mmCIF file of C-alpha atoms and ligand atoms in Angstrom:
data_model
loop_
_atom_site.group_PDB
_atom_site.id
_atom_site.type_symbol
_atom_site.label_atom_id
_atom_site.label_comp_id
_atom_site.label_asym_id
_atom_site.label_seq_id
_atom_site.Cartn_x
_atom_site.Cartn_y
_atom_site.Cartn_z
ATOM 1 C CA MET A 1451 16.668 -42.261 -17.417
ATOM 2 C CA TYR A 1452 14.013 -44.991 -17.126
ATOM 3 C CA PRO A 1453 14.410 -47.931 -16.608
ATOM 4 C CA LEU A 1454 17.697 -47.247 -14.786
ATOM 5 C CA ILE A 1455 16.069 -44.543 -12.726
ATOM 6 C CA ARG A 1456 12.852 -45.530 -11.012
ATOM 7 C CA ASN A 1457 11.537 -42.816 -8.711
ATOM 8 C CA ARG A 1458 9.295 -45.288 -6.923
ATOM 9 C CA ARG A 1459 12.355 -46.946 -5.287
ATOM 10 C CA LEU A 1460 12.394 -44.038 -2.845
ATOM 11 C CA ARG A 1461 8.753 -44.704 -1.945
ATOM 12 C CA THR A 1462 8.802 -48.444 -1.330
ATOM 13 C CA SER A 1463 8.534 -48.395 2.481
ATOM 14 C CA GLU A 1464 7.720 -46.003 5.282
ATOM 15 C CA ALA A 1465 11.373 -46.241 6.357
ATOM 16 C CA ILE A 1466 12.781 -45.013 3.043
ATOM 17 C CA ARG A 1467 10.047 -42.399 2.679
ATOM 18 C CA HIS A 1468 10.948 -41.132 6.122
ATOM 19 C CA LEU A 1469 14.658 -41.100 5.274
ATOM 20 C CA VAL A 1470 14.216 -38.926 2.183
ATOM 21 C CA ARG A 1471 11.403 -36.726 3.498
ATOM 22 C CA GLU A 1472 12.171 -33.064 2.802
ATOM 23 C CA THR A 1473 9.816 -31.414 5.262
ATOM 24 C CA ILE A 1474 9.322 -32.445 8.880
ATOM 25 C CA ILE A 1475 7.088 -30.770 11.423
ATOM 26 C CA THR A 1476 8.234 -30.545 15.030
ATOM 27 C CA PRO A 1477 6.582 -29.082 18.141
ATOM 28 C CA SER A 1478 8.989 -26.143 18.036
ATOM 29 C CA ASP A 1479 7.484 -25.011 14.704
ATOM 30 C CA PHE A 1480 4.287 -23.950 16.432
ATOM 31 C CA LEU A 1481 2.959 -20.786 17.914
ATOM 32 C CA VAL A 1482 -0.194 -21.569 19.908
ATOM 33 C CA PRO A 1483 -2.989 -18.960 19.864
ATOM 34 C CA LEU A 1484 -4.844 -18.721 23.183
ATOM 35 C CA PHE A 1485 -8.114 -16.921 23.966
ATOM 36 C CA ILE A 1486 -8.373 -15.477 27.456
ATOM 37 C CA VAL A 1487 -11.499 -14.379 29.359
ATOM 38 C CA GLU A 1488 -12.253 -13.042 32.833
ATOM 39 C CA GLY A 1489 -13.569 -15.389 35.503
ATOM 40 C CA LYS A 1490 -12.600 -18.515 37.379
ATOM 41 C CA GLY A 1491 -12.627 -22.061 36.123
ATOM 42 C CA VAL A 1492 -13.889 -20.921 32.729
ATOM 43 C CA LYS A 1493 -13.214 -23.247 29.798
ATOM 44 C CA ASP A 1494 -15.729 -22.252 27.224
ATOM 45 C CA GLU A 1495 -15.837 -24.073 23.879
ATOM 46 C CA ILE A 1496 -16.067 -21.749 20.869
ATOM 47 C CA ALA A 1497 -19.093 -22.852 18.821
ATOM 48 C CA SER A 1498 -17.468 -22.387 15.414
ATOM 49 C CA MET A 1499 -14.117 -23.805 16.610
ATOM 50 C CA PRO A 1500 -14.826 -27.287 18.038
ATOM 51 C CA ASN A 1501 -12.417 -28.383 20.771
ATOM 52 C CA TYR A 1502 -10.993 -24.854 21.100
ATOM 53 C CA TYR A 1503 -11.708 -22.803 24.183
ATOM 54 C CA ARG A 1504 -11.785 -19.404 25.809
ATOM 55 C CA MET A 1505 -10.171 -19.787 29.200
ATOM 56 C CA SER A 1506 -9.826 -17.843 32.419
ATOM 57 C CA LEU A 1507 -6.426 -17.150 33.944
ATOM 58 C CA ASP A 1508 -6.468 -20.136 36.325
ATOM 59 C CA VAL A 1509 -7.221 -22.481 33.421
ATOM 60 C CA LEU A 1510 -4.526 -20.724 31.413
ATOM 61 C CA GLU A 1511 -1.986 -21.800 34.039
ATOM 62 C CA LYS A 1512 -2.844 -25.463 33.526
ATOM 63 C CA GLU A 1513 -2.894 -25.062 29.765
ATOM 64 C CA VAL A 1514 0.533 -23.461 29.664
ATOM 65 C CA LYS A 1515 2.050 -26.250 31.768
ATOM 66 C CA GLU A 1516 0.525 -28.845 29.453
ATOM 67 C CA LEU A 1517 1.789 -27.057 26.332
ATOM 68 C CA TRP A 1518 5.292 -26.819 27.742
ATOM 69 C CA GLN A 1519 5.307 -30.536 28.569
ATOM 70 C CA MET A 1520 4.279 -31.279 24.990
ATOM 71 C CA GLY A 1521 7.235 -29.286 23.671
ATOM 72 C CA LEU A 1522 5.115 -26.337 22.576
ATOM 73 C CA CYS A 1523 7.142 -23.351 23.673
ATOM 74 C CA ALA A 1524 5.479 -20.241 22.224
ATOM 75 C CA VAL A 1525 2.012 -18.765 22.734
ATOM 76 C CA LEU A 1526 0.137 -15.919 21.084
ATOM 77 C CA LEU A 1527 -2.327 -14.254 23.444
ATOM 78 C CA PHE A 1528 -5.735 -12.756 22.589
ATOM 79 C CA VAL A 1529 -8.263 -11.435 25.077
ATOM 80 C CA LYS A 1530 -12.032 -11.228 25.023
ATOM 81 C CA VAL A 1531 -13.003 -7.955 26.604
ATOM 82 C CA ASP A 1532 -16.305 -7.168 28.273
ATOM 83 C CA ASP A 1533 -18.543 -4.887 26.157
ATOM 84 C CA THR A 1534 -18.734 -2.341 28.975
ATOM 85 C CA LEU A 1535 -14.963 -1.788 28.707
ATOM 86 C CA LYS A 1536 -14.960 -1.107 24.963
ATOM 87 C CA ASP A 1537 -14.676 2.338 23.395
ATOM 88 C CA ASN A 1538 -13.558 3.852 20.094
ATOM 89 C CA LYS A 1539 -9.939 4.307 21.205
ATOM 90 C CA GLY A 1540 -9.551 0.912 22.876
ATOM 91 C CA THR A 1541 -8.656 2.646 26.144
ATOM 92 C CA GLU A 1542 -8.844 -0.602 28.120
ATOM 93 C CA ALA A 1543 -5.927 -1.976 26.057
ATOM 94 C CA LEU A 1544 -3.600 0.346 27.988
ATOM 95 C CA ASN A 1545 -4.835 -0.630 31.453
ATOM 96 C CA PRO A 1546 -1.714 -1.905 33.280
ATOM 97 C CA ASP A 1547 -4.008 -4.258 35.174
ATOM 98 C CA GLY A 1548 -6.059 -5.250 32.120
ATOM 99 C CA LEU A 1549 -6.781 -8.832 31.143
ATOM 100 C CA MET A 1550 -3.961 -9.009 28.563
ATOM 101 C CA GLN A 1551 -1.404 -7.638 31.014
ATOM 102 C CA ARG A 1552 -2.523 -10.140 33.671
ATOM 103 C CA ALA A 1553 -2.488 -12.971 31.138
ATOM 104 C CA ILE A 1554 1.119 -12.181 30.188
ATOM 105 C CA LYS A 1555 2.134 -12.249 33.849
ATOM 106 C CA THR A 1556 0.223 -15.475 34.435
ATOM 107 C CA VAL A 1557 2.080 -17.260 31.646
ATOM 108 C CA LYS A 1558 5.445 -15.889 32.731
ATOM 109 C CA ASN A 1559 4.863 -16.769 36.394
ATOM 110 C CA THR A 1560 3.725 -20.284 35.507
ATOM 111 C CA CYS A 1561 6.350 -21.063 32.931
ATOM 112 C CA PRO A 1562 9.068 -18.393 32.675
ATOM 113 C CA GLU A 1563 10.681 -19.933 29.612
ATOM 114 C CA MET A 1564 7.508 -19.974 27.541
ATOM 115 C CA LEU A 1565 7.801 -17.406 24.746
ATOM 116 C CA VAL A 1566 4.936 -14.944 25.041
ATOM 117 C CA MET A 1567 3.678 -13.032 22.033
ATOM 118 C CA THR A 1568 0.723 -10.679 22.258
ATOM 119 C CA ASP A 1569 -1.811 -9.476 19.740
ATOM 120 C CA VAL A 1570 -1.599 -5.736 19.199
ATOM 121 C CA ALA A 1571 -4.698 -4.228 17.558
ATOM 122 C CA LEU A 1572 -7.724 -2.340 18.800
ATOM 123 C CA ASP A 1573 -10.520 -4.649 17.641
ATOM 124 C CA PRO A 1574 -11.125 -6.674 20.833
ATOM 125 C CA PHE A 1575 -11.223 -3.361 22.732
ATOM 126 C CA SER A 1576 -13.091 -1.312 20.129
ATOM 127 C CA SER A 1577 -16.778 -0.534 20.490
ATOM 128 C CA TYR A 1578 -16.905 -0.605 16.663
ATOM 129 C CA GLY A 1579 -14.928 -3.836 16.199
ATOM 130 C CA HIS A 1580 -12.229 -2.174 14.132
ATOM 131 C CA ASP A 1581 -8.466 -2.419 14.447
ATOM 132 C CA GLY A 1582 -8.162 1.362 14.696
ATOM 133 C CA ILE A 1583 -10.025 4.500 15.712
ATOM 134 C CA VAL A 1584 -13.149 5.131 13.604
ATOM 135 C CA THR A 1585 -14.068 8.683 12.610
ATOM 136 C CA GLU A 1586 -16.725 9.571 10.025
ATOM 137 C CA GLY A 1587 -16.603 6.197 8.358
ATOM 138 C CA LYS A 1588 -12.805 6.056 8.236
ATOM 139 C CA ILE A 1589 -10.174 4.201 10.218
ATOM 140 C CA LEU A 1590 -7.589 6.767 11.337
ATOM 141 C CA ASN A 1591 -4.035 5.674 10.624
ATOM 142 C CA ASP A 1592 -1.515 7.801 12.509
ATOM 143 C CA GLU A 1593 -3.641 8.276 15.630
ATOM 144 C CA THR A 1594 -4.093 4.501 15.774
ATOM 145 C CA CYS A 1595 -0.332 3.905 15.462
ATOM 146 C CA GLU A 1596 0.195 6.020 18.598
ATOM 147 C CA ILE A 1597 -2.184 3.849 20.607
ATOM 148 C CA LEU A 1598 -0.641 0.661 19.200
ATOM 149 C CA SER A 1599 2.783 1.821 20.326
ATOM 150 C CA GLU A 1600 1.499 2.555 23.848
ATOM 151 C CA MET A 1601 -0.195 -0.835 23.858
ATOM 152 C CA SER A 1602 3.077 -2.496 22.842
ATOM 153 C CA VAL A 1603 5.000 -0.755 25.627
ATOM 154 C CA SER A 1604 2.314 -1.840 28.087
ATOM 155 C CA HIS A 1605 2.622 -5.488 26.959
ATOM 156 C CA ALA A 1606 6.415 -5.305 27.126
ATOM 157 C CA SER A 1607 6.212 -3.874 30.660
ATOM 158 C CA ALA A 1608 4.003 -6.786 31.676
ATOM 159 C CA GLY A 1609 6.646 -9.196 30.368
ATOM 160 C CA ALA A 1610 5.780 -9.981 26.734
ATOM 161 C CA ASP A 1611 8.753 -11.226 24.694
ATOM 162 C CA PHE A 1612 7.259 -10.199 21.351
ATOM 163 C CA VAL A 1613 4.415 -7.946 20.322
ATOM 164 C CA ALA A 1614 2.462 -8.939 17.231
ATOM 165 C CA PRO A 1615 0.684 -6.027 15.535
ATOM 166 C CA SER A 1616 -2.186 -7.476 13.502
ATOM 167 C CA ASP A 1617 -3.808 -4.201 12.449
ATOM 168 C CA MET A 1618 -2.259 -3.273 9.059
ATOM 169 C CA MET A 1619 -1.968 0.483 9.729
ATOM 170 C CA ASP A 1620 0.828 2.102 7.703
ATOM 171 C CA GLY A 1621 4.001 2.838 9.637
ATOM 172 C CA ARG A 1622 3.002 1.087 12.835
ATOM 173 C CA ILE A 1623 6.128 -1.054 13.006
ATOM 174 C CA LEU A 1624 8.369 2.013 13.065
ATOM 175 C CA THR A 1625 6.166 3.780 15.625
ATOM 176 C CA ILE A 1626 6.133 0.700 17.844
ATOM 177 C CA ARG A 1627 9.887 0.041 17.466
ATOM 178 C CA GLU A 1628 10.717 3.621 18.412
ATOM 179 C CA ALA A 1629 8.413 3.536 21.436
ATOM 180 C CA LEU A 1630 9.936 0.263 22.651
ATOM 181 C CA GLU A 1631 13.463 1.653 22.242
ATOM 182 C CA ASP A 1632 12.537 4.885 24.061
ATOM 183 C CA GLU A 1633 11.127 2.943 26.989
ATOM 184 C CA GLY A 1634 14.134 0.639 27.330
ATOM 185 C CA PHE A 1635 12.629 -2.467 25.705
ATOM 186 C CA GLN A 1636 15.412 -3.033 23.186
ATOM 187 C CA ASP A 1637 15.045 -6.798 23.510
ATOM 188 C CA THR A 1638 11.307 -6.943 22.952
ATOM 189 C CA GLY A 1639 10.735 -8.266 19.447
ATOM 190 C CA ILE A 1640 8.119 -7.457 16.844
ATOM 191 C CA MET A 1641 6.356 -10.093 14.797
ATOM 192 C CA SER A 1642 4.526 -8.116 12.159
ATOM 193 C CA TYR A 1643 1.401 -9.354 10.444
ATOM 194 C CA SER A 1644 2.933 -7.886 7.312
ATOM 195 C CA ALA A 1645 0.847 -9.478 4.551
ATOM 196 C CA LYS A 1646 -2.543 -9.782 6.178
ATOM 197 C CA TYR A 1647 -5.435 -10.125 3.791
ATOM 198 C CA ALA A 1648 -9.027 -8.942 4.250
ATOM 199 C CA SER A 1649 -10.296 -12.498 4.531
ATOM 200 C CA ALA A 1650 -13.621 -14.196 5.144
ATOM 201 C CA PHE A 1651 -11.684 -16.927 6.935
ATOM 202 C CA TYR A 1652 -11.515 -14.852 10.139
ATOM 203 C CA GLY A 1653 -15.214 -15.427 10.955
ATOM 204 C CA PRO A 1654 -14.854 -17.972 13.786
ATOM 205 C CA PHE A 1655 -12.125 -15.851 15.452
ATOM 206 C CA ARG A 1656 -14.473 -12.868 15.518
ATOM 207 C CA ASP A 1657 -17.105 -15.122 17.144
ATOM 208 C CA ALA A 1658 -14.540 -16.220 19.704
ATOM 209 C CA LEU A 1659 -13.685 -12.667 20.759
ATOM 210 C CA ASP A 1660 -16.962 -11.006 19.827
ATOM 211 C CA SER A 1661 -14.856 -8.582 17.799
ATOM 212 C CA ALA A 1662 -16.587 -8.323 14.410
ATOM 213 C CA PRO A 1663 -17.170 -4.820 12.968
ATOM 214 C CA VAL A 1664 -20.538 -3.593 14.234
ATOM 215 C CA ASP A 1665 -23.361 -2.931 11.817
ATOM 216 C CA ILE A 1666 -24.139 0.744 12.415
ATOM 217 C CA LYS A 1667 -24.185 3.832 10.238
ATOM 218 C CA ASN A 1668 -20.832 5.421 9.426
ATOM 219 C CA VAL A 1669 -18.855 2.369 10.503
ATOM 220 C CA PRO A 1670 -17.246 0.349 7.682
ATOM 221 C CA LYS A 1671 -18.685 -3.188 7.616
ATOM 222 C CA ASP A 1672 -15.397 -4.766 6.622
ATOM 223 C CA LYS A 1673 -11.661 -4.192 7.007
ATOM 224 C CA LYS A 1674 -10.862 -3.706 3.322
ATOM 225 C CA THR A 1675 -9.445 -0.194 3.709
ATOM 226 C CA TYR A 1676 -6.556 -1.516 5.775
ATOM 227 C CA GLN A 1677 -6.205 -5.279 5.264
ATOM 228 C CA MET A 1678 -4.952 -6.391 1.845
ATOM 229 C CA ASP A 1679 -6.958 -7.320 -1.223
ATOM 230 C CA SER A 1680 -6.767 -11.093 -1.720
ATOM 231 C CA ALA A 1681 -6.050 -10.574 -5.422
ATOM 232 C CA ASN A 1682 -2.672 -8.917 -4.781
ATOM 233 C CA ARG A 1683 0.785 -10.466 -4.830
ATOM 234 C CA PHE A 1684 3.367 -7.733 -5.474
ATOM 235 C CA GLU A 1685 1.797 -5.655 -2.739
ATOM 236 C CA ALA A 1686 2.505 -8.429 -0.223
ATOM 237 C CA ILE A 1687 6.204 -8.191 -0.947
ATOM 238 C CA LYS A 1688 6.141 -4.408 -0.683
ATOM 239 C CA GLU A 1689 4.271 -4.508 2.644
ATOM 240 C CA THR A 1690 6.658 -7.112 4.030
ATOM 241 C CA GLN A 1691 9.805 -5.332 2.888
ATOM 242 C CA GLN A 1692 8.587 -2.093 4.431
ATOM 243 C CA ASP A 1693 7.876 -3.765 7.762
ATOM 244 C CA ILE A 1694 11.387 -5.236 7.802
ATOM 245 C CA ASP A 1695 12.837 -1.792 7.053
ATOM 246 C CA GLU A 1696 10.790 -0.377 9.920
ATOM 247 C CA GLY A 1697 12.185 -2.957 12.363
ATOM 248 C CA ALA A 1698 10.096 -6.149 12.202
ATOM 249 C CA ASP A 1699 12.047 -9.170 13.488
ATOM 250 C CA ILE A 1700 9.583 -11.721 12.118
ATOM 251 C CA VAL A 1701 7.076 -11.232 9.301
ATOM 252 C CA MET A 1702 3.815 -13.042 8.748
ATOM 253 C CA VAL A 1703 1.464 -14.094 5.995
ATOM 254 C CA LYS A 1704 -2.171 -14.598 6.921
ATOM 255 C CA PRO A 1705 -4.338 -16.622 6.209
ATOM 256 C CA GLY A 1706 -2.336 -19.759 5.408
ATOM 257 C CA LEU A 1707 -3.602 -22.282 2.925
ATOM 258 C CA CYS A 1708 -5.066 -19.953 0.276
ATOM 259 C CA TYR A 1709 -1.920 -17.811 0.366
ATOM 260 C CA LEU A 1710 0.935 -20.306 0.129
ATOM 261 C CA ASP A 1711 2.071 -18.764 -3.161
ATOM 262 C CA ILE A 1712 2.619 -15.547 -1.215
ATOM 263 C CA VAL A 1713 4.466 -17.427 1.530
ATOM 264 C CA ARG A 1714 6.934 -18.900 -0.953
ATOM 265 C CA GLU A 1715 7.397 -15.617 -2.717
ATOM 266 C CA ILE A 1716 8.145 -13.798 0.521
ATOM 267 C CA LYS A 1717 10.400 -16.593 1.765
ATOM 268 C CA ASN A 1718 12.480 -16.240 -1.401
ATOM 269 C CA GLU A 1719 12.630 -12.492 -1.013
ATOM 270 C CA VAL A 1720 13.468 -11.822 2.650
ATOM 271 C CA ASP A 1721 16.025 -12.995 5.179
ATOM 272 C CA VAL A 1722 14.010 -12.787 8.393
ATOM 273 C CA PRO A 1723 11.909 -15.679 9.746
ATOM 274 C CA VAL A 1724 8.515 -16.031 8.084
ATOM 275 C CA ALA A 1725 5.450 -16.970 10.121
ATOM 276 C CA VAL A 1726 2.194 -18.242 8.668
ATOM 277 C CA TYR A 1727 -1.139 -18.026 10.461
ATOM 278 C CA GLN A 1728 -3.456 -20.911 9.704
ATOM 279 C CA VAL A 1729 -6.574 -19.014 10.735
ATOM 280 C CA SER A 1730 -9.814 -19.875 12.481
ATOM 281 C CA GLY A 1731 -11.839 -20.506 9.312
ATOM 282 C CA GLU A 1732 -9.253 -22.975 8.067
ATOM 283 C CA TYR A 1733 -9.505 -24.830 11.376
ATOM 284 C CA ALA A 1734 -13.308 -24.742 11.327
ATOM 285 C CA MET A 1735 -13.509 -26.187 7.801
ATOM 286 C CA VAL A 1736 -11.437 -29.239 8.687
ATOM 287 C CA LYS A 1737 -13.337 -29.837 11.942
ATOM 288 C CA ALA A 1738 -16.717 -29.529 10.207
ATOM 289 C CA ALA A 1739 -15.870 -31.840 7.322
ATOM 290 C CA ALA A 1740 -14.359 -34.371 9.724
ATOM 291 C CA GLU A 1741 -17.456 -34.250 11.945
ATOM 292 C CA LYS A 1742 -19.565 -35.161 8.930
ATOM 293 C CA GLY A 1743 -17.212 -38.017 8.173
ATOM 294 C CA TRP A 1744 -16.310 -36.507 4.803
ATOM 295 C CA LEU A 1745 -12.570 -36.100 5.463
ATOM 296 C CA ASP A 1746 -10.082 -37.834 7.711
ATOM 297 C CA HIS A 1747 -9.261 -35.209 10.326
ATOM 298 C CA ASP A 1748 -5.717 -36.170 11.239
ATOM 299 C CA SER A 1749 -4.498 -36.844 7.711
ATOM 300 C CA VAL A 1750 -5.950 -33.622 6.320
ATOM 301 C CA MET A 1751 -4.579 -31.629 9.243
ATOM 302 C CA MET A 1752 -1.043 -32.995 8.837
ATOM 303 C CA GLU A 1753 -1.131 -32.558 5.060
ATOM 304 C CA GLN A 1754 -2.067 -28.912 5.474
ATOM 305 C CA LEU A 1755 0.583 -28.240 8.122
ATOM 306 C CA ILE A 1756 3.276 -29.880 5.999
ATOM 307 C CA ALA A 1757 2.156 -27.799 3.019
ATOM 308 C CA ILE A 1758 2.475 -24.626 5.055
ATOM 309 C CA LYS A 1759 5.981 -25.506 6.170
ATOM 310 C CA ARG A 1760 7.012 -26.702 2.702
ATOM 311 C CA ALA A 1761 5.848 -23.369 1.280
ATOM 312 C CA GLY A 1762 8.392 -21.628 3.495
ATOM 313 C CA ALA A 1763 6.958 -21.113 6.970
ATOM 314 C CA ASN A 1764 9.524 -21.040 9.773
ATOM 315 C CA ILE A 1765 6.764 -20.585 12.331
ATOM 316 C CA ILE A 1766 3.172 -21.829 12.143
ATOM 317 C CA ALA A 1767 0.488 -20.196 14.237
ATOM 318 C CA SER A 1768 -2.202 -22.859 14.380
ATOM 319 C CA TYR A 1769 -5.168 -23.995 16.438
ATOM 320 C CA PHE A 1770 -4.104 -27.536 15.491
ATOM 321 C CA ALA A 1771 -0.803 -27.313 17.396
ATOM 322 C CA LYS A 1772 -1.831 -29.686 20.221
ATOM 323 C CA ASP A 1773 -3.689 -32.111 17.931
ATOM 324 C CA ALA A 1774 -0.662 -32.280 15.647
ATOM 325 C CA VAL A 1775 1.908 -32.750 18.403
ATOM 326 C CA LYS A 1776 -0.146 -35.627 19.856
ATOM 327 C CA LEU A 1777 0.331 -37.461 16.557
ATOM 328 C CA MET A 1778 4.099 -36.937 16.452
HETATM 329 C C1 PBG B 406 -7.409 -8.908 14.879
HETATM 330 C C2 PBG B 406 -7.057 -10.272 14.432
HETATM 331 C C3 PBG B 406 -7.855 -11.113 13.644
HETATM 332 C C4 PBG B 406 -7.206 -12.331 13.601
HETATM 333 C C5 PBG B 406 -6.041 -12.222 14.333
HETATM 334 N N1 PBG B 406 -5.951 -10.929 14.843
HETATM 335 C C6 PBG B 406 -9.174 -10.878 13.025
HETATM 336 C C7 PBG B 406 -9.347 -9.751 12.107
HETATM 337 O O1 PBG B 406 -8.399 -9.182 11.584
HETATM 338 O O2 PBG B 406 -10.498 -9.411 11.909
HETATM 339 C C8 PBG B 406 -7.751 -13.552 12.906
HETATM 340 C C9 PBG B 406 -7.249 -14.859 13.379
HETATM 341 C C10 PBG B 406 -8.062 -16.030 12.964
HETATM 342 O O3 PBG B 406 -9.041 -15.940 12.204
HETATM 343 O O4 PBG B 406 -7.715 -17.114 13.424
HETATM 344 N N2 PBG B 406 -6.639 -7.859 14.492
#
C-alpha cells in the first residue's frame, strides 16, 4: 500500500521500463502482405496506401531478399488480375501458370526458407468483385467452396506453405482441408480468416487490387451476406471454433484495431495461434494523419502494433512491417 508501494518506481528510466515491459514486438511477429502485378520493373505506389506498392515478379525478388535480411520471414501474397481475365467463377485463379502461381514460385526460388501464404478468395479474379460466384443477386456458398479448394490445391502445387481463405463461405475450411489431403498436401497449412467483418476499412485494399464489388443490377454492393456484422461478438467465437474443428491451423481476426476485444476473447477461448490483420484502411489513416502533421507516424504505428500483440495476436499481418522493423 502507498507510500510503501509506488508504482512509478518501475517507470523511472527507459532501462527499468524495458526490463518490466510485458509486450515486445519482434520481426518474427509479422506477416507481410504483398501485391503482385504483371510486367517488368513495375513498382507502382498505391494512391490510398502511401509508400506501399504493387510490384512485378522481378521487383518481388528484390523485395523478398530485403525482407529476409530484415528478419521478416513470412509473406502473404495477393495478385492484381487483368480485367480481361476475370469472370464470375474466377477461372483464372486455377491457371497453373497464373500470376499467383508464378509469384509463389518466384518467392520460393529466391528465398526457399521464406514462409509463403496465399490469399484464397475469388474477388481479385471475379468480374463482379465478389469472393464467390454470383447468381441472381446471391453469392453461392457450396459451389464457391469447390473452387476455393481447387485454388488451394493449385497454390500448394506451386509451393505455397499455407493457404489463407479470406472469403467467409460456410464450410470452406473442411472442403479445402479434404482436397489438400486427397492431393497429398498433408503438410500444407490453413490460416483461416475466421472472424472477418464486413468492414469499411478494406477500401484502400480494393483500390490496390481493383477488386471492389461492381455497381450493376443484381450484384450485391457489399459483402454483408458473407462477412460478419461488426456488432457481433459471440458469433466470432462460433465462427472461429468451427474453423478449428474443420481443420484450420491458424485463425484470424480482421480488421485489427477496432476488433481487439474480439482478439482477446478468441485468444482466451482457443489453443491455436491467432493472427490479426491490421488492414489497409488502418494503414491509410495513420499515413494520412502523419502527412498532415497531426500525429507522429512512428509512435502511433508502434503503439497500435503493441496494442494488437497485447490483445493476443501471435501473428500480425501488417503493411507497417518494414517501417516497424526499421525502428527496432
Ligand atoms: C479479399 C480480401 C480483402 C482483404 C483481404 N482479402 C478485401 C475484402 O474482403 O473485400 C482486405 C485487406 C485489407 O484491407 O488490407 N477476400
